[in-house]
PDB file of C-alpha atoms and ligand atoms in Angstrom:
ATOM      1  CA  MET Q   1      38.872 -63.095  72.134  1.00 60.00           C
ATOM      2  CA  HIS Q   2      40.327 -61.339  75.078  1.00 88.00           C
ATOM      3  CA  GLU Q   3      36.992 -59.333  75.726  1.00 94.00           C
ATOM      4  CA  MET Q   4      35.465 -62.559  76.476  1.00 94.00           C
ATOM      5  CA  GLY Q   5      37.385 -63.346  79.530  1.00 95.00           C
ATOM      6  CA  ILE Q   6      37.102 -59.777  80.780  1.00 96.00           C
ATOM      7  CA  VAL Q   7      33.429 -59.990  80.570  1.00 97.00           C
ATOM      8  CA  SER Q   8      33.520 -63.363  82.002  1.00 96.00           C
ATOM      9  CA  SER Q   9      35.287 -62.199  84.895  1.00 95.00           C
ATOM     10  CA  VAL Q  10      33.208 -59.185  85.640  1.00 97.00           C
ATOM     11  CA  LEU Q  11      30.135 -61.505  85.644  1.00 97.00           C
ATOM     12  CA  ASP Q  12      31.772 -63.675  88.141  1.00 96.00           C
ATOM     13  CA  ALA Q  13      32.386 -60.532  90.349  1.00 96.00           C
ATOM     14  CA  VAL Q  14      28.675 -59.515  89.868  1.00 97.00           C
ATOM     15  CA  HIS Q  15      27.801 -63.255  90.979  1.00 96.00           C
ATOM     16  CA  ARG Q  16      29.829 -62.424  94.102  1.00 96.00           C
ATOM     17  CA  VAL Q  17      28.240 -59.150  94.894  1.00 96.00           C
ATOM     18  CA  ALA Q  18      24.619 -60.970  94.327  1.00 95.00           C
ATOM     19  CA  GLU Q  19      25.664 -63.827  96.943  1.00 95.00           C
ATOM     20  CA  LYS Q  20      26.248 -61.193  99.485  1.00 96.00           C
ATOM     21  CA  ASN Q  21      23.203 -59.516  99.254  1.00 96.00           C
ATOM     22  CA  PRO Q  22      20.381 -61.884  99.129  1.00 93.00           C
ATOM     23  CA  GLY Q  23      16.981 -60.783  97.863  1.00 92.00           C
ATOM     24  CA  ARG Q  24      18.499 -57.991  95.696  1.00 94.00           C
ATOM     25  CA  ARG Q  25      19.031 -58.363  92.087  1.00 94.00           C
ATOM     26  CA  PRO Q  26      21.948 -56.694  89.948  1.00 96.00           C
ATOM     27  CA  SER Q  27      20.632 -54.098  87.522  1.00 96.00           C
ATOM     28  CA  LYS Q  28      23.851 -52.582  86.628  1.00 97.00           C
ATOM     29  CA  VAL Q  29      27.241 -52.780  86.201  1.00 97.00           C
ATOM     30  CA  GLY Q  30      29.803 -49.927  85.650  1.00 97.00           C
ATOM     31  CA  LEU Q  31      33.443 -50.651  84.286  1.00 97.00           C
ATOM     32  CA  ARG Q  32      36.279 -47.895  84.536  1.00 96.00           C
ATOM     33  CA  ILE Q  33      38.235 -48.717  81.210  1.00 96.00           C
ATOM     34  CA  GLY Q  34      41.430 -46.548  80.271  1.00 95.00           C
ATOM     35  CA  GLU Q  35      42.411 -45.913  76.818  1.00 93.00           C
ATOM     36  CA  TRP Q  36      45.452 -48.076  77.407  1.00 89.00           C
ATOM     37  CA  ALA Q  37      44.036 -50.817  78.538  1.00 92.00           C
ATOM     38  CA  GLY Q  38      43.774 -52.547  75.269  1.00 92.00           C
ATOM     39  CA  VAL Q  39      39.720 -53.168  75.251  1.00 95.00           C
ATOM     40  CA  ASP Q  40      37.740 -53.050  72.189  1.00 95.00           C
ATOM     41  CA  LEU Q  41      34.390 -51.498  73.675  1.00 95.00           C
ATOM     42  CA  GLU Q  42      32.300 -52.702  70.719  1.00 96.00           C
ATOM     43  CA  SER Q  43      33.298 -56.399  71.398  1.00 96.00           C
ATOM     44  CA  LEU Q  44      32.908 -55.935  74.941  1.00 97.00           C
ATOM     45  CA  ARG Q  45      29.391 -54.942  74.767  1.00 97.00           C
ATOM     46  CA  PHE Q  46      28.697 -57.467  72.316  1.00 96.00           C
ATOM     47  CA  CYS Q  47      30.332 -60.361  74.520  1.00 96.00           C
ATOM     48  CA  PHE Q  48      28.451 -59.094  77.466  1.00 97.00           C
ATOM     49  CA  ASP Q  49      24.963 -59.104  75.630  1.00 96.00           C
ATOM     50  CA  ALA Q  50      25.931 -62.880  74.710  1.00 95.00           C
ATOM     51  CA  LEU Q  51      27.235 -63.777  78.216  1.00 96.00           C
ATOM     52  CA  ALA Q  52      25.081 -62.223  80.491  1.00 97.00           C
ATOM     53  CA  PRO Q  53      21.666 -63.508  79.873  1.00 95.00           C
ATOM     54  CA  SER Q  54      23.393 -67.050  80.044  1.00 94.00           C
ATOM     55  CA  GLU Q  55      24.788 -66.419  83.278  1.00 93.00           C
ATOM     56  CA  GLY Q  56      21.573 -65.697  84.512  1.00 92.00           C
ATOM     57  CA  PHE Q  57      21.581 -61.812  84.224  1.00 93.00           C
ATOM     58  CA  ARG Q  58      18.612 -60.979  82.322  1.00 87.00           C
ATOM     59  CA  ASP Q  59      18.244 -57.121  82.736  1.00 91.00           C
ATOM     60  CA  LEU Q  60      21.748 -56.354  83.597  1.00 96.00           C
ATOM     61  CA  ASP Q  61      23.089 -53.004  81.929  1.00 97.00           C
ATOM     62  CA  LEU Q  62      26.784 -52.514  81.560  1.00 97.00           C
ATOM     63  CA  GLU Q  63      27.787 -48.951  81.481  1.00 97.00           C
ATOM     64  CA  ILE Q  64      31.312 -47.886  80.832  1.00 96.00           C
ATOM     65  CA  ASP Q  65      33.458 -44.999  82.259  1.00 96.00           C
ATOM     66  CA  TYR Q  66      35.873 -44.208  79.576  1.00 95.00           C
ATOM     67  CA  ARG Q  67      39.116 -42.823  80.627  1.00 94.00           C
ATOM     68  CA  TYR Q  68      41.554 -41.103  78.268  1.00 94.00           C
ATOM     69  CA  ARG Q  69      45.228 -41.137  79.019  1.00 94.00           C
ATOM     70  CA  GLN Q  70      46.500 -38.529  81.283  1.00 96.00           C
ATOM     71  CA  ASN Q  71      49.876 -37.432  82.144  1.00 97.00           C
ATOM     72  CA  ARG Q  72      50.735 -35.335  85.456  1.00 98.00           C
ATOM     73  CA  CYS Q  73      53.270 -32.576  85.216  1.00 98.00           C
ATOM     74  CA  GLN Q  74      56.082 -32.871  88.018  1.00 98.00           C
ATOM     75  CA  ARG Q  75      56.686 -29.147  87.584  1.00 98.00           C
ATOM     76  CA  CYS Q  76      53.386 -27.541  87.805  1.00 98.00           C
ATOM     77  CA  GLY Q  77      51.040 -30.316  88.794  1.00 98.00           C
ATOM     78  CA  LEU Q  78      48.834 -30.115  85.950  1.00 98.00           C
ATOM     79  CA  GLU Q  79      46.830 -33.365  84.584  1.00 97.00           C
ATOM     80  CA  PHE Q  80      46.162 -33.480  81.063  1.00 97.00           C
ATOM     81  CA  ARG Q  81      45.068 -35.544  78.255  1.00 96.00           C
ATOM     82  CA  VAL Q  82      47.930 -37.168  76.196  1.00 95.00           C
ATOM     83  CA  LYS Q  83      47.488 -37.272  72.670  1.00 92.00           C
ATOM     84  CA  ASP Q  84      49.574 -38.861  69.858  1.00 89.00           C
ATOM     85  CA  TYR Q  85      52.394 -39.474  72.339  1.00 88.00           C
ATOM     86  CA  GLU Q  86      52.995 -35.954  73.204  1.00 93.00           C
ATOM     87  CA  ILE Q  87      53.726 -35.876  76.931  1.00 95.00           C
ATOM     88  CA  GLN Q  88      54.902 -32.391  76.842  1.00 97.00           C
ATOM     89  CA  CYS Q  89      52.933 -30.104  79.633  1.00 98.00           C
ATOM     90  CA  PRO Q  90      50.751 -27.866  77.353  1.00 97.00           C
ATOM     91  CA  SER Q  91      51.052 -25.345  80.569  1.00 97.00           C
ATOM     92  CA  CYS Q  92      54.512 -24.793  81.226  1.00 98.00           C
ATOM     93  CA  LEU Q  93      55.980 -27.034  78.500  1.00 97.00           C
ATOM     94  CA  SER Q  94      58.135 -29.295  80.813  1.00 98.00           C
ATOM     95  CA  ASP Q  95      58.836 -32.895  79.425  1.00 97.00           C
ATOM     96  CA  ASN Q  96      59.207 -34.177  83.261  1.00 98.00           C
ATOM     97  CA  THR Q  97      55.365 -35.535  83.357  1.00 97.00           C
ATOM     98  CA  ILE Q  98      54.109 -39.173  84.342  1.00 96.00           C
ATOM     99  CA  PRO Q  99      51.416 -41.438  83.661  1.00 94.00           C
ATOM    100  CA  ALA Q 100      48.209 -40.389  85.594  1.00 95.00           C
ATOM    101  CA  GLY Q 101      45.405 -42.659  84.319  1.00 93.00           C
ATOM    102  CA  GLY Q 102      44.163 -44.173  81.100  1.00 94.00           C
ATOM    103  CA  GLU Q 103      45.363 -47.765  82.238  1.00 92.00           C
ATOM    104  CA  GLU Q 104      42.548 -48.475  84.550  1.00 94.00           C
ATOM    105  CA  LEU Q 105      40.375 -51.902  83.612  1.00 95.00           C
ATOM    106  CA  ASP Q 106      38.154 -52.461  86.807  1.00 94.00           C
ATOM    107  CA  ILE Q 107      34.759 -52.844  87.874  1.00 95.00           C
ATOM    108  CA  ALA Q 108      33.611 -48.993  89.194  1.00 94.00           C
ATOM    109  CA  TRP Q 109      30.363 -50.278  90.818  1.00 95.00           C
ATOM    110  CA  VAL Q 110      27.452 -52.691  90.984  1.00 96.00           C
ATOM    111  CA  GLU Q 111      24.096 -51.530  91.183  1.00 96.00           C
ATOM    112  CA  LEU Q 112      21.588 -53.363  93.104  1.00 96.00           C
ATOM    113  CA  GLN Q 113      17.829 -53.456  93.087  1.00 94.00           C
ATOM    114  CA  GLU Q 114      15.448 -54.626  95.562  1.00 88.00           C
TER     115      GLU Q 114
HETATM  116 ZN1   ZN E 201      53.643 -28.125  83.581  1.00 93.06          ZN
END
């Protein structure tokens, strides 16, 4: 399962943050996940709940900042959400638009407690 690998590398990263901050305990980790990152959020949460306690994180919360796929219009600069592969700018109707988000898959933040 691809989500298991993601969770495992997220927990590795949280471990590294914890090592750099002795005496403080990670309480929350935030992930930024794009619509096109190919992640199943339900199984991601499932894997997280299964793995986190065995990695020594008992009260670690997972927060997901979900990003829809977006394009930016090269003519008028508008950023808009892409639905059903429709990449035409809704404002000026130009077809000259480029991807501007929605493929993210990274750790946005780790919250620490004393
Ligand atoms: Zn436009």
